[in-house]
Tab-separated table of N, CA, C and O in Angstrom:
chain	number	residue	atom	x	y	z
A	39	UNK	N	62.332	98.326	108.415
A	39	UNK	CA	61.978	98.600	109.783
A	39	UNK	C	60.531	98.191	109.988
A	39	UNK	O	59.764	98.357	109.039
A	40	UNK	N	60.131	97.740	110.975
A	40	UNK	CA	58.832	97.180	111.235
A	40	UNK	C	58.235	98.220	111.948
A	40	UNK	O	58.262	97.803	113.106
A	41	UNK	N	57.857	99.018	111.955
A	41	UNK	CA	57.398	100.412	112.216
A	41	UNK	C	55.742	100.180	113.004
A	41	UNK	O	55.392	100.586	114.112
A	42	UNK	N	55.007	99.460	112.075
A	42	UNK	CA	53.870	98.883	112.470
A	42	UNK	C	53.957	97.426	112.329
A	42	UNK	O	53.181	96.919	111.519
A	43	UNK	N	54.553	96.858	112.806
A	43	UNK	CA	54.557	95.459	113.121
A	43	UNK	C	53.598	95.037	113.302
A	43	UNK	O	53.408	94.173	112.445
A	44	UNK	N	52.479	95.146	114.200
A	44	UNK	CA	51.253	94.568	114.499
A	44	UNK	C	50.178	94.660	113.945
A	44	UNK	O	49.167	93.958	113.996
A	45	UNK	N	50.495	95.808	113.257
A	45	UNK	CA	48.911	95.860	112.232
A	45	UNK	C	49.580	95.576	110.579
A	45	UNK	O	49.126	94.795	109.743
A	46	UNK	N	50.517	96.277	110.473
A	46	UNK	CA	50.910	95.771	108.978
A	46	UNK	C	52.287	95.052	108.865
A	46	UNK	O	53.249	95.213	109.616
A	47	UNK	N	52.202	94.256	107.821
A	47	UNK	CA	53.617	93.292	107.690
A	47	UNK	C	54.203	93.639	106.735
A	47	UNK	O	54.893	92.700	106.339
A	48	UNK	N	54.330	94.667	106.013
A	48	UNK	CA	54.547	95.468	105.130
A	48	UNK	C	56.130	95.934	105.637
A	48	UNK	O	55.973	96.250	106.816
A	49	UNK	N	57.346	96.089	105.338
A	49	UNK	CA	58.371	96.751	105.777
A	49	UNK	C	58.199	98.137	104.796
A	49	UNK	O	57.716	98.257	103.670
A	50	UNK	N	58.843	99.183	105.777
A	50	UNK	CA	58.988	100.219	105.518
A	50	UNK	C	60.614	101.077	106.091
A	50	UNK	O	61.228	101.150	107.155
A	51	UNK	N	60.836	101.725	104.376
A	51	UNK	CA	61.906	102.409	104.606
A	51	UNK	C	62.661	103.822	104.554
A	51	UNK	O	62.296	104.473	103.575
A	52	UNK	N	63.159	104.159	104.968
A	52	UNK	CA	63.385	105.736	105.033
A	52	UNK	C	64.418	105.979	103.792
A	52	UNK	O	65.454	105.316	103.749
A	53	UNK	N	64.130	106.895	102.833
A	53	UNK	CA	64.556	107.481	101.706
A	53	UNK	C	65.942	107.201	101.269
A	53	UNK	O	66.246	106.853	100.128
A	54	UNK	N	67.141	107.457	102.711
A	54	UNK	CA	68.390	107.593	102.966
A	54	UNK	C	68.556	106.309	103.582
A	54	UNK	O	67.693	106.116	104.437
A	55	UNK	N	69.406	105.322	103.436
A	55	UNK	CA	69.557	104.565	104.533
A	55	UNK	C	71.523	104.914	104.119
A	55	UNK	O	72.199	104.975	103.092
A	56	UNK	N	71.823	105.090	105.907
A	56	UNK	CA	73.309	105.449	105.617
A	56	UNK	C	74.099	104.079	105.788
A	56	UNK	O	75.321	103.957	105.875
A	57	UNK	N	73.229	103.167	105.816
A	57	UNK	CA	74.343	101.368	105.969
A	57	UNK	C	73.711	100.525	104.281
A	57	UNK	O	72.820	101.056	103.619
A	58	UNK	N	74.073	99.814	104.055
A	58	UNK	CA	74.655	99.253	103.238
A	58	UNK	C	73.667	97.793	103.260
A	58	UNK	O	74.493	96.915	103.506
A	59	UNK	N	72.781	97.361	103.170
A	59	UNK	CA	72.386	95.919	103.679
A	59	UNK	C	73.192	94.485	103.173
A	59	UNK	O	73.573	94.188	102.041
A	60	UNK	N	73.284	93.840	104.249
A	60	UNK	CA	74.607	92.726	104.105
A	60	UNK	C	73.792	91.323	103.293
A	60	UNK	O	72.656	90.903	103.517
A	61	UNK	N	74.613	90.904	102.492
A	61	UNK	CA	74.485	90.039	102.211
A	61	UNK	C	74.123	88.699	103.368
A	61	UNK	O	74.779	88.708	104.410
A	62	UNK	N	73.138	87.630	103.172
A	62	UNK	CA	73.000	86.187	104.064
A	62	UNK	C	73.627	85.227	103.938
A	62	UNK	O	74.408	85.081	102.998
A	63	UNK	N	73.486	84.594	104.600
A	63	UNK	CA	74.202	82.873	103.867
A	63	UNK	C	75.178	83.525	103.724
A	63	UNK	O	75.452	84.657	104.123
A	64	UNK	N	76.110	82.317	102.739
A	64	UNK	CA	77.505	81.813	101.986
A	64	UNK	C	77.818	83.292	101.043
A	64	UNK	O	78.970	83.651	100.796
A	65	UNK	N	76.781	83.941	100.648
A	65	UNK	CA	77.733	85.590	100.076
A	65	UNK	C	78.362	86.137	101.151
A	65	UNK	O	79.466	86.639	100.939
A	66	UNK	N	77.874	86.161	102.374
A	66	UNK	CA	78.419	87.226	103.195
A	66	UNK	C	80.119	87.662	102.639
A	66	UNK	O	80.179	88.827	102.245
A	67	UNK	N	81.295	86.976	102.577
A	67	UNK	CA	82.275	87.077	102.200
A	67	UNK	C	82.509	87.246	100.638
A	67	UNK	O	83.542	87.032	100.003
A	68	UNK	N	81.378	87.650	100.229
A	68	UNK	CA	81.972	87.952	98.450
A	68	UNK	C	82.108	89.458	98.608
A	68	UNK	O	82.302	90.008	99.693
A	69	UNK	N	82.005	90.007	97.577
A	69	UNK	CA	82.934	91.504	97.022
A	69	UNK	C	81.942	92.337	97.639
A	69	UNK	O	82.216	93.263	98.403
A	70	UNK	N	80.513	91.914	97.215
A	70	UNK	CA	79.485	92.821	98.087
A	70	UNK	C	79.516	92.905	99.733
A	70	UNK	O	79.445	93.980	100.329
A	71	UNK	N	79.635	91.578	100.415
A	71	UNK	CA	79.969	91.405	101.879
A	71	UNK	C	81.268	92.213	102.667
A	71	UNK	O	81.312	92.561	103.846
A	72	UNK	N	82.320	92.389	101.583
A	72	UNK	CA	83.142	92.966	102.085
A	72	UNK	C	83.647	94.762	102.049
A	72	UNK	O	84.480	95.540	102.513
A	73	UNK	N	82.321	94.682	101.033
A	73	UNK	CA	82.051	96.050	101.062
A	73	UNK	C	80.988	96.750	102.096
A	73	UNK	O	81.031	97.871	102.603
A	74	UNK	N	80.042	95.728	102.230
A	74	UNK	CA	79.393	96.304	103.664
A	74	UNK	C	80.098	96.376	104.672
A	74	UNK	O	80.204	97.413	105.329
A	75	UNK	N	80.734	95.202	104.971
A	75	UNK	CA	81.789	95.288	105.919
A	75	UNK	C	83.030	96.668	106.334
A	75	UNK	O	83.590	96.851	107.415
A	76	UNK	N	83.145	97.349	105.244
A	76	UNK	CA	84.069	98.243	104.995
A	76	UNK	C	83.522	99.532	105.474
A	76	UNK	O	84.125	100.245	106.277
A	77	UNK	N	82.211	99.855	104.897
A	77	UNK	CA	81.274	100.796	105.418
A	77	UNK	C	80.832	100.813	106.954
A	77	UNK	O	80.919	101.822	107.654
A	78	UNK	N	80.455	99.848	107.300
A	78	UNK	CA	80.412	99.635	108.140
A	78	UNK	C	81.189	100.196	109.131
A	78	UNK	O	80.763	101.114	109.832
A	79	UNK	N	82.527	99.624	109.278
A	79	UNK	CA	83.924	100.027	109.536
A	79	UNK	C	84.129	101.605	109.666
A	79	UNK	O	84.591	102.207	110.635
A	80	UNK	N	83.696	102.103	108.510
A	80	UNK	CA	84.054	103.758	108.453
A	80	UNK	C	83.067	104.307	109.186
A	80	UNK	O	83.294	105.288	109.895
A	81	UNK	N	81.944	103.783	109.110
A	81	UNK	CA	80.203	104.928	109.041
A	81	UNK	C	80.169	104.297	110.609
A	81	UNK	O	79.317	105.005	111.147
A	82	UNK	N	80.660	103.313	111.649
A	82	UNK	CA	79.751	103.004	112.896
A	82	UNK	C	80.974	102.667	113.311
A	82	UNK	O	81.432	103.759	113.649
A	83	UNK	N	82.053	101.627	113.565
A	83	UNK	CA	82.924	101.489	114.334
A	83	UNK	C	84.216	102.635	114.759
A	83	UNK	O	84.653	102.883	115.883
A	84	UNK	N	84.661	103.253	113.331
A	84	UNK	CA	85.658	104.188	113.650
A	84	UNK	C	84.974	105.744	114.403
A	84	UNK	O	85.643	106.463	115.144
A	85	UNK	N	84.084	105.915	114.160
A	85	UNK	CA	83.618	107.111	115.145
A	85	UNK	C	83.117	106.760	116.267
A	85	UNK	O	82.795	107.718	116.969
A	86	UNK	N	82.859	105.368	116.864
A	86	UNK	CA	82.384	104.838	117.844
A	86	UNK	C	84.116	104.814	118.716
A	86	UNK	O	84.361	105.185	119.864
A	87	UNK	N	84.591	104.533	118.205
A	87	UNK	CA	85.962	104.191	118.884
A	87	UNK	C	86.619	105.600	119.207
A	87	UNK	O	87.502	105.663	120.062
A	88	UNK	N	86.206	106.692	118.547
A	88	UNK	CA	87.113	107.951	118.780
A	88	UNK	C	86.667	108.589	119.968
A	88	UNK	O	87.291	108.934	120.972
A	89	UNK	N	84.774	108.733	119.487
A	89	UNK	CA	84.421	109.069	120.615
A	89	UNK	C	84.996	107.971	122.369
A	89	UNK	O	85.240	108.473	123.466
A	90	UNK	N	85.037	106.692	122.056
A	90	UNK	CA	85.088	106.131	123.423
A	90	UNK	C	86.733	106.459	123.844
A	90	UNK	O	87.176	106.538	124.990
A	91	UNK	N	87.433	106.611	122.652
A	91	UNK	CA	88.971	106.583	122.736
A	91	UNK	C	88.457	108.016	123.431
A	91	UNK	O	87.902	107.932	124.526
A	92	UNK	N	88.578	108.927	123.002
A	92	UNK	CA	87.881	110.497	123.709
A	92	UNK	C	87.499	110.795	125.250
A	92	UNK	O	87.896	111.363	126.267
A	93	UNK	N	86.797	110.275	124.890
A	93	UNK	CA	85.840	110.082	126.441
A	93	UNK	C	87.042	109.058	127.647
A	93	UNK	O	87.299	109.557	128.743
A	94	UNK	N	87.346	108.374	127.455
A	94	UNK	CA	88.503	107.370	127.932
A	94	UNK	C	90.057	108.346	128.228
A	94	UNK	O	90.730	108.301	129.258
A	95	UNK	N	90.283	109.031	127.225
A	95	UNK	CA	91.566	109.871	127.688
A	95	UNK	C	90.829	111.268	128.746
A	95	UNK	O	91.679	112.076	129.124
A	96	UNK	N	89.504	111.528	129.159
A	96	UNK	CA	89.459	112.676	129.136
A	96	UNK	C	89.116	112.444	130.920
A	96	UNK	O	89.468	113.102	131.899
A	97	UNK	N	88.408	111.395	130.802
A	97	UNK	CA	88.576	110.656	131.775
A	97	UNK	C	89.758	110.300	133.123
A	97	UNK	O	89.764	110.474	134.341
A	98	UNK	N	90.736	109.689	132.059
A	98	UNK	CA	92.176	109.411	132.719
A	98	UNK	C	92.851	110.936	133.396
A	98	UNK	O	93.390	111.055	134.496
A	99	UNK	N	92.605	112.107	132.268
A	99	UNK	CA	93.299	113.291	132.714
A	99	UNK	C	92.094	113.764	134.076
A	99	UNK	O	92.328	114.942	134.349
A	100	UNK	N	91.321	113.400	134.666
A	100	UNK	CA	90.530	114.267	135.857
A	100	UNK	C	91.283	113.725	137.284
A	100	UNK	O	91.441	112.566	137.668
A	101	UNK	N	91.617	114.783	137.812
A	101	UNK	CA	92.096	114.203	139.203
A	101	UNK	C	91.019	114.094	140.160
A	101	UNK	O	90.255	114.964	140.579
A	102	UNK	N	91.140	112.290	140.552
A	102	UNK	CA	89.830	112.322	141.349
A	102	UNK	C	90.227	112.478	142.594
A	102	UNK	O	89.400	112.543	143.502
């Protein structure tokens, strides 16, 4: 994270990181790529989708 970007070029990181960092280039699709990919999947898309799936049915049931 570039936290101080302008004064230092130094990256800095927090203790926990809950993602996975992806492979560049031509690895992206090796065993490591598809394991970020997977995490990914569990930790940001499937709770992103429940909540909108959620919010979307709760929605449909209000009589406007």
């Amino acid at each position: 994270m570039a936290f101080f970007a302008p004064v230092d070029t130094r990256r800095h990181f927090f203790p926990w990181r809950p993602g996975a960092v992806a492979p560049l280039g031509l690895d992206f699709f090796s065993e490591w790529g598809l394991h970020v990919l997977a995490s990914e999947l569990v930790c940001i898309w499937l709770p992103a989708a429940v909540v909108a799936g959620t919010i979307w049915i709760v929605r449909a049931r209000q009589p406007w």
